[in-house]
mmCIF file of C-alpha atoms and ligand atoms in Angstrom:
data_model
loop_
_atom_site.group_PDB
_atom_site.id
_atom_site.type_symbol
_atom_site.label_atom_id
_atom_site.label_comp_id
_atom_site.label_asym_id
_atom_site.label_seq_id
_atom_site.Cartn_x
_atom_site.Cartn_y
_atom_site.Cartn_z
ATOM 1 C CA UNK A 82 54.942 70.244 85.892
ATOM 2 C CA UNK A 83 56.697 70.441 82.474
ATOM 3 C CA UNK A 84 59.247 73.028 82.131
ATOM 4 C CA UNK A 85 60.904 74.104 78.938
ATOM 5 C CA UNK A 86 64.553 72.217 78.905
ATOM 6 C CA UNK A 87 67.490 75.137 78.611
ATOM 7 C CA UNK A 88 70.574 74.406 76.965
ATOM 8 C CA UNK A 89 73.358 77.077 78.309
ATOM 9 C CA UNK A 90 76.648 78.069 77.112
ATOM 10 C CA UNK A 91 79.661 79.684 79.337
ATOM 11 C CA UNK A 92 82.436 80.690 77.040
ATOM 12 C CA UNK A 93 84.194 82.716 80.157
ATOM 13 C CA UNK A 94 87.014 84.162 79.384
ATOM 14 C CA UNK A 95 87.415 82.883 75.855
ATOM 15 C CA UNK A 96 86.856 83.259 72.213
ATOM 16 C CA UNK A 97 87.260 86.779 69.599
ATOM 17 C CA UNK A 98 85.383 87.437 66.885
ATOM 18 C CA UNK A 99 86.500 84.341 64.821
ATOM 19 C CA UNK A 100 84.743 82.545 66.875
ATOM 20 C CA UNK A 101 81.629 83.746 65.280
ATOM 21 C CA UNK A 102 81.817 80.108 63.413
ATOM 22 C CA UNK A 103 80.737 78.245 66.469
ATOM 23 C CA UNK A 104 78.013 80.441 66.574
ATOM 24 C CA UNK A 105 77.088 79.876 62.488
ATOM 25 C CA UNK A 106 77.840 76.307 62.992
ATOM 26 C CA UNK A 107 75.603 75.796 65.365
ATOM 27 C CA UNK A 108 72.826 78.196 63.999
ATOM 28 C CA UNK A 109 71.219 74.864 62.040
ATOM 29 C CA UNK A 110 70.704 72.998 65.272
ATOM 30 C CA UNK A 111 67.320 71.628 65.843
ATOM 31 C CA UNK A 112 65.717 73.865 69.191
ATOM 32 C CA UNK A 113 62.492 73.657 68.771
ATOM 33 C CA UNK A 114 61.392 71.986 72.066
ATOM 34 C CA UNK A 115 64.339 73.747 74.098
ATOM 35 C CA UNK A 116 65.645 77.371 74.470
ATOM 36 C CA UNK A 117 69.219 78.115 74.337
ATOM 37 C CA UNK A 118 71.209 80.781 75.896
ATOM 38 C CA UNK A 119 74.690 81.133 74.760
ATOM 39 C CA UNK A 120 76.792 83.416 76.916
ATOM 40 C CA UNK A 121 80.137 85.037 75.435
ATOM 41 C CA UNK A 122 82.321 87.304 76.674
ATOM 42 C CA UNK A 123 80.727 90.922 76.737
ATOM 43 C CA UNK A 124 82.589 91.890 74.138
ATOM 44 C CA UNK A 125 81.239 89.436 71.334
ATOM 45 C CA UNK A 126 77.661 89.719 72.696
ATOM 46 C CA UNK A 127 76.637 92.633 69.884
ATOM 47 C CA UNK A 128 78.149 90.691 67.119
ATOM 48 C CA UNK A 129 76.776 87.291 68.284
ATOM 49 C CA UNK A 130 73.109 88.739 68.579
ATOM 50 C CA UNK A 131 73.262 90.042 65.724
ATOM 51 C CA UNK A 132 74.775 87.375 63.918
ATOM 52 C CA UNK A 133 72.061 85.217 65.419
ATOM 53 C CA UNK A 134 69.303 86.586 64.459
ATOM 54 C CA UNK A 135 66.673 84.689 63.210
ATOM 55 C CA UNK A 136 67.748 81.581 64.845
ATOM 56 C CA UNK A 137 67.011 79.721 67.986
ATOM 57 C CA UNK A 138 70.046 81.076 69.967
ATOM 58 C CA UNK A 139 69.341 83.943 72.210
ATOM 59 C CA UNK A 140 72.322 85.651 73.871
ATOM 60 C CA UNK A 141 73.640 85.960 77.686
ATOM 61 C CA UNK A 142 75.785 87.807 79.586
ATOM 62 C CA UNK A 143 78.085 86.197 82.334
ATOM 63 C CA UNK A 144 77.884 88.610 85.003
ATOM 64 C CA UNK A 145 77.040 92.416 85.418
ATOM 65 C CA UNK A 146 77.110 94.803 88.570
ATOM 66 C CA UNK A 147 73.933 96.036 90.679
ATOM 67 C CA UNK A 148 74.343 99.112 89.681
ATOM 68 C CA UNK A 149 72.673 100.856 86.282
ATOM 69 C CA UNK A 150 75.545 103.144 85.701
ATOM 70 C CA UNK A 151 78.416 105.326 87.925
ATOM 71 C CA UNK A 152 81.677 104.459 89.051
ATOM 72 C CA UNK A 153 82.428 101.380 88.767
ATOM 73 C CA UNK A 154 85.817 100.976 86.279
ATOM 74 C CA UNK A 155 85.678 97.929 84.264
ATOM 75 C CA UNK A 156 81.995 96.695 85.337
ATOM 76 C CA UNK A 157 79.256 95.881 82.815
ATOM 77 C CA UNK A 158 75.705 96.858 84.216
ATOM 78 C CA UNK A 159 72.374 94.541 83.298
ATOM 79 C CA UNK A 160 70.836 97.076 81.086
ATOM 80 C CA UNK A 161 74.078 97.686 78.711
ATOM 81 C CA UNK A 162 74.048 93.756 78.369
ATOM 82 C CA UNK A 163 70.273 94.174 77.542
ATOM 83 C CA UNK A 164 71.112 97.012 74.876
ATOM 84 C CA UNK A 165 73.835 94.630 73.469
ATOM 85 C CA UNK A 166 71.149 92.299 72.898
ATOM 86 C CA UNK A 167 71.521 89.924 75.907
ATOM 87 C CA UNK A 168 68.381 88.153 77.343
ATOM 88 C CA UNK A 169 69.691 86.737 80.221
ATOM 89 C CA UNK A 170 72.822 86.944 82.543
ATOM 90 C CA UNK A 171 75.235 84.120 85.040
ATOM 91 C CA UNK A 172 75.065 85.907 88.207
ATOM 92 C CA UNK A 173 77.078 84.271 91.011
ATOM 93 C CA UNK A 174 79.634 81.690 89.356
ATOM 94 C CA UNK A 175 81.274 79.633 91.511
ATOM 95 C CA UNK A 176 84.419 81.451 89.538
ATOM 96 C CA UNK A 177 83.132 84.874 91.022
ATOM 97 C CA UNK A 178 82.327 83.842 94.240
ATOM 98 C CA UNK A 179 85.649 82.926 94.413
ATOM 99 C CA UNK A 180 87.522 84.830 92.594
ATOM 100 C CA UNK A 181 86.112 88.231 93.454
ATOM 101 C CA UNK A 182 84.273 87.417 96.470
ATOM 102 C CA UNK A 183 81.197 87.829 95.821
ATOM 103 C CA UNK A 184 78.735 86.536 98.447
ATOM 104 C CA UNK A 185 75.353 86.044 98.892
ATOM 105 C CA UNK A 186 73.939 89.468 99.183
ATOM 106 C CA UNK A 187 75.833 90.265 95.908
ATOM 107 C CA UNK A 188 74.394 87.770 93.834
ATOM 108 C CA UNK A 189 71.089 88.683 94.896
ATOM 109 C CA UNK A 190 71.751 92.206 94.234
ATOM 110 C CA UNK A 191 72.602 91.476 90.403
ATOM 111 C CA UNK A 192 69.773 88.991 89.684
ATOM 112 C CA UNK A 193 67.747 92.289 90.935
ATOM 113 C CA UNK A 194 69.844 94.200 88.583
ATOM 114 C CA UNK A 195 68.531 91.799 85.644
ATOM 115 C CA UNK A 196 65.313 91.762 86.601
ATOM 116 C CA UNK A 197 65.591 96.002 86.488
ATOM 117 C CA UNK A 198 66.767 95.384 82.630
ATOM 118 C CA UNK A 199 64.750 92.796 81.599
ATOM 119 C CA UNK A 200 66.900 90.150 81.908
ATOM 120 C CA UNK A 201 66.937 86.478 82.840
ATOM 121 C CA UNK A 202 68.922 85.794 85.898
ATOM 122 C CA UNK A 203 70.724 82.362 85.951
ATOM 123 C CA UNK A 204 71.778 82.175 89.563
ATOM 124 C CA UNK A 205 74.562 79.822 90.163
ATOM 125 C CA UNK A 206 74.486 77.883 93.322
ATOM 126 C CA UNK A 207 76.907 75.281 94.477
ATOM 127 C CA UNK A 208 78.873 73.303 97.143
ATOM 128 C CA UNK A 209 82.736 72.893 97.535
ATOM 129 C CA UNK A 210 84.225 69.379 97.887
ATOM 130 C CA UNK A 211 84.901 69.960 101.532
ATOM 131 C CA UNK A 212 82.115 70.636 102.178
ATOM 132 C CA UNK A 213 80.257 67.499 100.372
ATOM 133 C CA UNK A 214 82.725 65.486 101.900
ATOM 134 C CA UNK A 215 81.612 67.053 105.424
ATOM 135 C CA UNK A 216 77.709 65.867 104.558
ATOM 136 C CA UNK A 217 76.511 69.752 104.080
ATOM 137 C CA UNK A 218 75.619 70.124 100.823
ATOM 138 C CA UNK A 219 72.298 70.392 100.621
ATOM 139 C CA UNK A 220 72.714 72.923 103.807
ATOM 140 C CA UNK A 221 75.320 74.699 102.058
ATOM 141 C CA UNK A 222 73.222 75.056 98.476
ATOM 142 C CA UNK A 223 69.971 75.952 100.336
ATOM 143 C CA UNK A 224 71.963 78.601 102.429
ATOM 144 C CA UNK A 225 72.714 79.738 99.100
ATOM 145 C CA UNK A 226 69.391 79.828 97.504
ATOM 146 C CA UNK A 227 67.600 81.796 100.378
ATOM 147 C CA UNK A 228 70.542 84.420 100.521
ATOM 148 C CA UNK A 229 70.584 84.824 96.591
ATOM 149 C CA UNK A 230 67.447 84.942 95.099
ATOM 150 C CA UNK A 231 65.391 87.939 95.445
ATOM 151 C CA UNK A 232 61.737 87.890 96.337
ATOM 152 C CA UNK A 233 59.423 88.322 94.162
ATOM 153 C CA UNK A 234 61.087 86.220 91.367
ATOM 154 C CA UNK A 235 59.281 84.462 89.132
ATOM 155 C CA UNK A 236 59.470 81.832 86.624
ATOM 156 C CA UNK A 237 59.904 83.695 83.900
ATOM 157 C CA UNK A 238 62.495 85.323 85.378
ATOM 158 C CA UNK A 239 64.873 83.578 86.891
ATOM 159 C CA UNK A 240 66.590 80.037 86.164
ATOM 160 C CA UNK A 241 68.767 78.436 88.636
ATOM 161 C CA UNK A 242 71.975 76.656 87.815
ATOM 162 C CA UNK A 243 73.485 74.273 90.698
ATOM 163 C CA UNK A 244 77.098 73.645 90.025
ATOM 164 C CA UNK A 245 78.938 71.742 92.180
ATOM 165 C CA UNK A 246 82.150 73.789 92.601
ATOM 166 C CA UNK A 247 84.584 70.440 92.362
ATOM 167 C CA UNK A 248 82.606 69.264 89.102
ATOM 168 C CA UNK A 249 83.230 72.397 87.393
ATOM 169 C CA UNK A 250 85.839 71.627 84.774
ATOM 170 C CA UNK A 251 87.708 68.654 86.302
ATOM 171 C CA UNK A 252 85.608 65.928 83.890
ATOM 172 C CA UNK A 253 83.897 64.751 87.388
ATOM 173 C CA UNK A 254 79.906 64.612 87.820
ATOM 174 C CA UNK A 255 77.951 63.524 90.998
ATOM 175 C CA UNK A 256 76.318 60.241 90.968
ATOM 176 C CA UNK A 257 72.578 60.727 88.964
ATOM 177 C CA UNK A 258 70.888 60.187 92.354
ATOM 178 C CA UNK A 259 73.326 62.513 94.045
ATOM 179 C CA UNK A 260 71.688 64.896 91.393
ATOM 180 C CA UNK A 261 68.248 63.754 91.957
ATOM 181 C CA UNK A 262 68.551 64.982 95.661
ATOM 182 C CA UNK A 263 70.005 67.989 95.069
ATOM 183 C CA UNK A 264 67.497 68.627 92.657
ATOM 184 C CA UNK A 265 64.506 67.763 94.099
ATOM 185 C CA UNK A 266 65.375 69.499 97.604
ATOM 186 C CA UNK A 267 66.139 72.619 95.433
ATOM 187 C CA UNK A 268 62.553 72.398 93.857
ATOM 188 C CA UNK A 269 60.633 71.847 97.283
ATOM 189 C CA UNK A 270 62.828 75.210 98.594
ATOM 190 C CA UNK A 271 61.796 76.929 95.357
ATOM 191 C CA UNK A 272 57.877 75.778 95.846
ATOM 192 C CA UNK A 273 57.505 76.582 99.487
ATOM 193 C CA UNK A 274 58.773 79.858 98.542
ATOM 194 C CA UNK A 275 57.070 81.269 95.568
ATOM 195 C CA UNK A 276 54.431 78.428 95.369
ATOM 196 C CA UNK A 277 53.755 78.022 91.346
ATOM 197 C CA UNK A 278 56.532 80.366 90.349
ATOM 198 C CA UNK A 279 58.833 78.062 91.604
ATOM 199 C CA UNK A 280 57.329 74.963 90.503
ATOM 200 C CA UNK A 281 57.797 76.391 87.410
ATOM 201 C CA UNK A 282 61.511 77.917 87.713
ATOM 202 C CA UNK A 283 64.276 75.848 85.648
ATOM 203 C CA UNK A 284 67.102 74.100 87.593
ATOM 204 C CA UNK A 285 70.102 73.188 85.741
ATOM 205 C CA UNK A 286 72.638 71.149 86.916
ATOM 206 C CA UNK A 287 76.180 72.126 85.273
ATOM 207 C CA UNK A 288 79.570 70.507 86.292
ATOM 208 C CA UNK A 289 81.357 69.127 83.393
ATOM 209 C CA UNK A 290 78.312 67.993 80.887
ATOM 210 C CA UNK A 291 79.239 66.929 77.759
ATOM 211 C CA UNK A 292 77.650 64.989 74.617
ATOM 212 C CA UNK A 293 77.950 61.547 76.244
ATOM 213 C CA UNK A 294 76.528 62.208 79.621
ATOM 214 C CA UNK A 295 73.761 65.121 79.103
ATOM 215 C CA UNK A 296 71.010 63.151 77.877
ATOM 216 C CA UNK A 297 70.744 60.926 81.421
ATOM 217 C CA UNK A 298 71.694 63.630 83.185
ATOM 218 C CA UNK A 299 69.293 65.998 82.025
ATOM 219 C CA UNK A 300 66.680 62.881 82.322
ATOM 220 C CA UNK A 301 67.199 63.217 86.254
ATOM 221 C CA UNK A 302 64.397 64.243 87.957
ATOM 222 C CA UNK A 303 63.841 67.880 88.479
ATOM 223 C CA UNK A 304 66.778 68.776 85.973
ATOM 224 C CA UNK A 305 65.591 70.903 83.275
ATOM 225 C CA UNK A 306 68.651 71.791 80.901
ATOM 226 C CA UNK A 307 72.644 72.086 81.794
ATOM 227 C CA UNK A 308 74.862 75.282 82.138
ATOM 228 C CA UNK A 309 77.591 73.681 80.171
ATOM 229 C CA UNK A 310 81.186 75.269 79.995
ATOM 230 C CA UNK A 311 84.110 73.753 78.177
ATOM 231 C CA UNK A 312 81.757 71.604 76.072
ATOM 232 C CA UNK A 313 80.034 74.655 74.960
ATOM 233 C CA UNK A 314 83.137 76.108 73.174
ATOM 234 C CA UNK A 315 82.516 73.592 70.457
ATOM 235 C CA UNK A 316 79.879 73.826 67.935
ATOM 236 C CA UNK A 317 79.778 70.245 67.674
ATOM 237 C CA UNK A 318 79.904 69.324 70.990
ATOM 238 C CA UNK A 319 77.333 71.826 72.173
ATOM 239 C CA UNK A 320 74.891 70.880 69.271
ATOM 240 C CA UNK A 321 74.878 67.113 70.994
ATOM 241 C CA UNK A 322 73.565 68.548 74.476
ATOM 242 C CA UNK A 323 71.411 70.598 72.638
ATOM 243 C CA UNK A 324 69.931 67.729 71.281
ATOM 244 C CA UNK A 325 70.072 66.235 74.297
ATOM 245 C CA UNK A 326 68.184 69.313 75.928
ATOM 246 C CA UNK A 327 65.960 69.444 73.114
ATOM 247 C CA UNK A 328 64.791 65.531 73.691
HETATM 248 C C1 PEP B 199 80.621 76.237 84.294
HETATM 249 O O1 PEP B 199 81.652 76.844 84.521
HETATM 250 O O2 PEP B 199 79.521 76.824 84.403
HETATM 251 C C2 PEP B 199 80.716 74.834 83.920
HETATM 252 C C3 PEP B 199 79.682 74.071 84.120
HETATM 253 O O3 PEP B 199 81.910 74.409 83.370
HETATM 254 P P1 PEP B 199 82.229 72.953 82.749
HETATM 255 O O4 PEP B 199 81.047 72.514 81.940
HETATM 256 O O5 PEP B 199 83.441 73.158 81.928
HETATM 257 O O6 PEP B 199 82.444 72.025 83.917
#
């Protein structure tokens, strides 16, 4: 089936309000065959929206708690990202996982959250060195995408983003077949378990994408966009894998 290519940005934990230029710099980019999600810190989501408006580049938020509202010091929940004008939200980056422990159960929990707002949920999934090195990573990712994903999601409502943990940042990719694989055996887990919805859910790959190798990588089969990190930061260099998303 043909799925809409997705170009995604992770700024984590950078960029202020200057960095509004990125965003008009890369307002004139062509996305007419793709959609792009560009996700900021929380803090710049308002501004960015608004500053976006009328262009091709909807807003998302990197991660948000299960809960709607209560005690929870320092969390963002789903619906205040979908009042700052967020369509979509990361839940379950490698960088959580490991940095705040979030496991399975968790991530599941927030892409429910989303759905409860109205959001996309992009949920990351993604195996360690170790444990490609051992031969489980395709045990390791499916493990991964029956424990995260809630039922009931559909394609318009969820996106999944596999991310090899040891490709994030370090300027390594897997081989283009390694992708393939991991790909298609993503897909077939997706289709035997929400039949059309899943055929029609959008995998990205993301692990150090940039302008020179996004267009064969998102050419692999069963890839349909990139979640794209440090090469997102610059306008220039996320306006190539745009293009490159946009085909
Ligand atoms: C990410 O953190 O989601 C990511 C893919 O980062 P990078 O592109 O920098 O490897």
């Amino acid at each position: 089936m043909a799925r809409r290519k997705i170009a995604a940005g992770n700024w984590k934990m950078n960029g202020l309000a200057a960095s509004v230029a990125e965003l008009e710099a890369l307002k004139a980019v062509d996305a007419s065959a793709c959609d792009v999600i560009l996700c900021p810190p929380a803090t710049l989501i308002a501004g960015f929206a608004a500053a976006a408006q009328g262009s091709a580049i909807k807003m998302g938020g990197q991660d948000c708690h299960s809960d709607a509202s209560g005690a929870h010091t320092g969390d963002i929940s789903a619906e205040m990202l979908a009042e700052a004008g967020a369509i979509a939200v990361i839940v379950g980056h490698s960088e959580r996982r490991a940095d705040h422990g979030e496991d399975d159960a968790m991530v599941r929990a927030k892409a429910e959250a989303a759905h409860r707002a109205g959001l996309i949920a992009i949920v990351c999934l993604g195996e360690t060195e170790a444990e490609r090195d051992a031969g489980d990573a395709l045990a390791v990712v499916s493990g991964q995408l029956a424990g995260s994903l809630p039922d009931g999601a559909t394609a318009a409502d969820t996106v999944v983003a596999y991310e090899p943990v040891w490709a994030i940042g370090t300027g390594r990719t897997p081989s283009l077949d390694d992708i393939a694989e991991m790909h298609d055996a993503i897909r077939a887990e997706l289709i035997k378990r929400f039949g059309a919805e899943g055929d029609g859910m959008r995998v990205l790959y993301g692990g150090s994408v940039k302008p020179g190798n996004a267009a064969e990588i998102f050419a692999v089969s069963n890839v349909d966009g990139g979640l794209v990190g440090g090469a997102s930061l610059k306008a220039s260099d996320f306006s190539a894998i745009i293009a490159a998303a946009n085909g």
